Short mmCIF file of C-alpha atoms in Angstrom, two decimals:
data_model
loop_
_atom_site.label_atom_id
_atom_site.label_comp_id
_atom_site.label_asym_id
_atom_site.label_seq_id
_atom_site.Cartn_x
_atom_site.Cartn_y
_atom_site.Cartn_z
CA GLU E 1 0.00 0.00 0.00
CA ALA E 2 1.14 3.54 -0.80
CA ALA E 3 2.88 5.25 2.10
CA VAL E 4 3.75 8.92 2.57
CA THR E 5 5.31 9.95 5.86
CA GLN E 6 5.66 13.53 7.04
CA SER E 7 7.66 15.06 9.86
CA PRO E 8 7.31 16.84 12.13
CA ARG E 9 3.57 16.39 12.66
CA ASN E 10 3.37 19.57 14.71
CA LYS E 11 5.68 22.56 14.82
CA VAL E 12 5.58 25.96 16.49
CA THR E 13 8.06 28.61 15.42
CA VAL E 14 8.51 32.34 15.78
CA THR E 15 8.17 34.94 13.05
CA GLY E 16 11.39 35.02 11.08
CA GLY E 17 12.30 31.51 12.07
CA ASN E 18 13.59 28.76 9.84
CA VAL E 19 11.44 25.65 9.31
CA THR E 20 11.94 22.50 7.28
CA LEU E 21 9.10 20.07 6.68
CA SER E 22 10.12 16.61 5.53
CA CYS E 23 8.31 14.06 3.41
CA ARG E 24 9.29 10.52 2.44
CA GLN E 25 7.34 8.21 0.13
CA THR E 26 7.89 4.51 -0.30
CA ASN E 27 5.66 4.13 -3.36
CA SER E 28 8.38 4.46 -5.98
CA HIS E 29 6.35 7.36 -7.36
CA ASN E 30 7.91 9.94 -9.64
CA TYR E 31 5.76 12.91 -8.60
CA MET E 32 5.72 14.53 -5.18
CA TYR E 33 3.76 17.58 -4.07
CA TRP E 34 3.47 20.03 -1.20
CA TYR E 35 0.02 21.48 -0.45
CA ARG E 36 -1.28 23.78 2.23
CA GLN E 37 -4.80 23.45 3.59
CA ASP E 38 -6.63 26.44 4.99
CA THR E 39 -10.30 26.90 5.86
CA GLY E 40 -12.05 28.64 3.01
CA HIS E 41 -9.27 27.88 0.54
CA GLY E 42 -9.17 24.11 0.39
CA LEU E 43 -5.91 22.56 -0.77
CA ARG E 44 -3.48 24.80 -2.62
CA LEU E 45 -0.37 23.57 -4.41
CA ILE E 46 2.89 25.13 -3.26
CA HIS E 47 5.57 23.19 -5.17
CA TYR E 48 5.90 19.85 -6.89
CA SER E 49 8.58 17.69 -8.42
CA TYR E 50 8.77 14.90 -10.97
CA GLY E 51 12.10 13.49 -9.84
CA ALA E 52 15.27 13.98 -7.86
CA GLY E 53 16.73 17.42 -8.46
CA ASN E 54 13.58 18.69 -10.20
CA LEU E 55 11.33 21.45 -8.85
CA GLN E 56 8.18 22.97 -10.31
CA ILE E 57 6.34 26.05 -9.10
CA GLY E 58 2.82 25.59 -7.85
CA ASP E 59 0.00 28.09 -7.33
CA VAL E 60 1.10 29.66 -4.01
CA PRO E 61 4.93 29.46 -4.00
CA ASP E 62 5.79 32.81 -2.39
CA GLY E 63 7.79 32.41 0.82
CA TYR E 64 8.51 28.73 0.21
CA LYS E 65 11.44 26.80 -1.18
CA ALA E 66 11.50 23.09 -1.84
CA THR E 67 14.10 20.50 -2.65
CA ARG E 68 13.82 16.92 -3.92
CA THR E 69 16.99 15.15 -2.87
CA THR E 70 16.04 11.61 -3.91
CA GLN E 71 13.04 9.92 -5.47
CA GLU E 72 11.81 9.26 -1.94
CA ASP E 73 12.47 12.57 -0.17
CA PHE E 74 10.90 15.99 -0.70
CA PHE E 75 11.48 18.92 1.65
CA LEU E 76 9.62 22.19 2.11
CA LEU E 77 11.66 25.10 3.48
CA LEU E 78 10.37 28.26 5.11
CA GLU E 79 13.42 30.45 5.60
CA LEU E 80 11.71 33.49 7.13
CA ALA E 81 8.47 32.16 8.52
CA SER E 82 5.53 34.56 8.78
CA PRO E 83 2.19 34.23 10.61
CA SER E 84 0.45 33.95 7.22
CA GLN E 85 2.22 30.61 6.78
CA THR E 86 0.41 29.13 9.77
CA SER E 87 -1.36 26.24 8.13
CA LEU E 88 -1.76 22.50 7.73
CA TYR E 89 0.74 21.19 5.19
CA PHE E 90 0.31 18.00 3.21
CA CYS E 91 2.78 16.10 1.13
CA ALA E 92 1.51 13.79 -1.60
CA SER E 93 2.90 11.49 -4.25
CA SER E 94 1.63 10.07 -7.51
CA GLY E 95 2.92 7.70 -10.13
CA GLY E 96 2.21 10.08 -12.97
CA PHE E 97 0.82 13.54 -13.42
CA SER E 98 -2.31 13.39 -15.49
CA GLY E 99 -5.18 11.37 -14.08
CA ASN E 100 -3.14 9.65 -11.42
CA THR E 101 -4.25 9.23 -7.83
CA LEU E 102 -2.61 11.44 -5.21
CA TYR E 103 -1.53 9.64 -2.03
CA PHE E 104 -1.34 12.05 0.87
CA GLY E 105 0.59 11.99 4.10
CA GLU E 106 -1.06 12.71 7.44
CA GLY E 107 -0.12 16.37 7.48
CA SER E 108 2.18 18.73 9.36
CA ARG E 109 0.56 21.47 11.39
CA LEU E 110 2.70 24.61 11.54
CA ILE E 111 2.02 27.56 13.80
CA VAL E 112 4.04 30.75 13.37
CA VAL E 113 3.72 33.09 16.34
CA GLN W 1 -10.08 33.35 -8.10
CA GLN W 2 -11.56 30.00 -7.20
CA GLN W 3 -11.76 27.85 -10.32
CA VAL W 4 -13.54 25.00 -8.54
CA ARG W 5 -16.42 25.92 -6.24
CA GLN W 6 -18.16 23.67 -3.78
CA SER W 7 -21.44 24.01 -1.94
CA PRO W 8 -22.62 23.87 0.67
CA GLN W 9 -19.67 24.61 2.92
CA SER W 10 -21.16 22.30 5.53
CA LEU W 11 -24.00 19.81 5.46
CA THR W 12 -25.79 17.79 8.11
CA VAL W 13 -28.02 14.84 7.22
CA TRP W 14 -29.68 12.09 9.21
CA GLU W 15 -28.40 8.55 9.05
CA GLY W 16 -29.95 6.76 6.07
CA GLU W 17 -30.56 9.92 4.04
CA THR W 18 -28.86 10.77 0.77
CA ALA W 19 -26.28 13.54 1.08
CA ILE W 20 -25.76 15.70 -2.00
CA LEU W 21 -22.55 17.68 -2.41
CA ASN W 22 -22.21 20.11 -5.27
CA CYS W 23 -19.27 21.26 -7.34
CA SER W 24 -18.98 23.71 -10.24
CA TYR W 25 -16.09 24.86 -12.35
CA GLU W 26 -15.17 27.50 -14.89
CA ASN W 27 -12.46 26.04 -17.08
CA SER W 28 -13.92 24.19 -20.07
CA ALA W 29 -10.62 22.35 -20.47
CA PHE W 30 -11.15 20.41 -17.22
CA ASP W 31 -11.70 16.77 -18.11
CA TYR W 32 -10.95 14.78 -14.97
CA PHE W 33 -12.84 15.23 -11.70
CA PRO W 34 -11.81 13.27 -8.61
CA TRP W 35 -13.45 13.55 -5.21
CA TYR W 36 -11.23 13.17 -2.16
CA GLN W 37 -12.48 12.27 1.31
CA GLN W 38 -10.70 13.51 4.41
CA PHE W 39 -11.27 12.35 7.98
CA PRO W 40 -10.09 14.50 10.91
CA GLY W 41 -6.38 14.10 11.56
CA GLU W 42 -5.75 12.36 8.25
CA GLY W 43 -4.74 13.31 4.76
CA PRO W 44 -7.28 13.28 1.92
CA ALA W 45 -7.79 10.00 0.05
CA LEU W 46 -9.31 9.40 -3.36
CA LEU W 47 -12.94 8.36 -3.09
CA ILE W 48 -14.25 8.30 -6.66
CA ALA W 49 -13.48 10.04 -9.94
CA ILE W 50 -15.14 10.74 -13.28
CA ARG W 51 -13.92 11.81 -16.70
CA SER W 52 -15.82 14.32 -18.79
CA VAL W 53 -16.77 11.73 -21.40
CA SER W 54 -19.12 10.18 -18.82
CA ASP W 55 -22.19 11.63 -17.13
CA LYS W 56 -22.38 9.21 -14.22
CA LYS W 57 -20.03 7.13 -12.12
CA GLU W 58 -21.00 4.79 -9.31
CA ASP W 59 -18.91 3.07 -6.69
CA GLY W 60 -20.74 1.41 -3.83
CA GLY W 61 -23.00 4.01 -2.24
CA PHE W 62 -21.20 6.93 -3.92
CA THR W 63 -22.39 8.35 -7.24
CA ILE W 64 -21.09 11.27 -9.29
CA PHE W 65 -23.52 13.00 -11.65
CA PHE W 66 -21.74 15.16 -14.23
CA ASN W 67 -23.22 17.89 -16.44
CA LYS W 68 -20.65 19.10 -18.94
CA ARG W 69 -22.90 21.71 -20.50
CA GLU W 70 -23.64 23.34 -17.14
CA LYS W 71 -20.06 22.80 -15.86
CA ASN W 72 -21.18 21.20 -12.65
CA LEU W 73 -21.17 17.89 -10.91
CA SER W 74 -22.52 16.45 -7.70
CA LEU W 75 -21.57 13.65 -5.34
CA HIS W 76 -24.48 11.66 -3.95
CA ILE W 77 -23.89 9.58 -0.85
CA LYS W 78 -26.73 7.11 -0.58
CA ASP W 79 -27.86 5.73 2.78
CA SER W 80 -25.41 7.99 4.65
CA GLN W 81 -23.79 6.53 7.76
CA PRO W 82 -22.00 8.27 10.65
CA GLY W 83 -18.76 6.81 9.29
CA ASP W 84 -19.27 8.95 6.17
CA SER W 85 -18.83 12.11 8.26
CA ALA W 86 -15.80 13.78 6.71
CA THR W 87 -14.71 16.66 4.53
CA TYR W 88 -15.15 16.09 0.81
CA PHE W 89 -13.04 17.88 -1.77
CA CYS W 90 -13.99 18.15 -5.41
CA ALA W 91 -11.01 18.60 -7.72
CA ALA W 92 -10.52 19.15 -11.44
CA ARG W 93 -7.74 18.93 -13.99
CA PRO W 94 -7.31 19.64 -17.68
CA GLY W 95 -5.49 16.84 -19.46
CA GLY W 96 -1.81 16.66 -18.52
CA TYR W 97 -1.93 19.53 -16.09
CA LYS W 98 -2.10 19.99 -12.36
CA LEU W 99 -5.08 19.35 -10.13
CA THR W 100 -7.13 22.23 -8.72
CA PHE W 101 -9.07 21.58 -5.52
CA GLY W 102 -12.28 23.16 -4.30
CA THR W 103 -12.75 24.56 -0.81
CA GLY W 104 -14.42 21.43 0.54
CA THR W 105 -17.76 20.42 2.06
CA SER W 106 -17.86 19.25 5.66
CA LEU W 107 -20.45 16.49 6.02
CA LEU W 108 -21.91 15.40 9.33
CA VAL W 109 -24.18 12.38 9.45
CA ASP W 110 -26.31 12.36 12.58
CA PRO W 111 -27.26 8.93 13.95
#
């Protein structure tokens, strides 16, 4: 069964702080994604990647960097965290891009105070 | 600008009733429409999906009705059970491009 693991599950940081969210998938999937979920906005795509070393811009990329170090590992970096980045972050993977099922992790809740 | 709209934002039905969740979109190029189900504390998971060449898709007690001309679709949950209480996201994608999610409908099934 597809497995996507995120860490940390909960994080509190201060404004201006540095945060890294980690994601590992054991599905042998090519595509990995980072979404944020906010009430009233649903799920919004931040960045995605179709392989190690590749990065594609999503719909809400401002303030976020991402890096795909291996096929399994995808990281989301907030280098100067702001309160507007308080959110629930989800990582997902899929075998392809068009018409393929997204497999989501359990989420990382980030609070920026 | 929200390209995929869902209504209502929240819905409460009694156990055994049919819950109807609505979704509309603007982009005529959208041709694939999955619905994802999310339970509290979990990530979303694919529930059922339809392609624009079809007008209906059934899977167990879940049915999608699709109206291409009106650019809307609905998810019907027949004989709703408390275990169906979750948030449901409608999503859409034009061929070969990224998925756009709606804002979600929170469903509560009262026993």
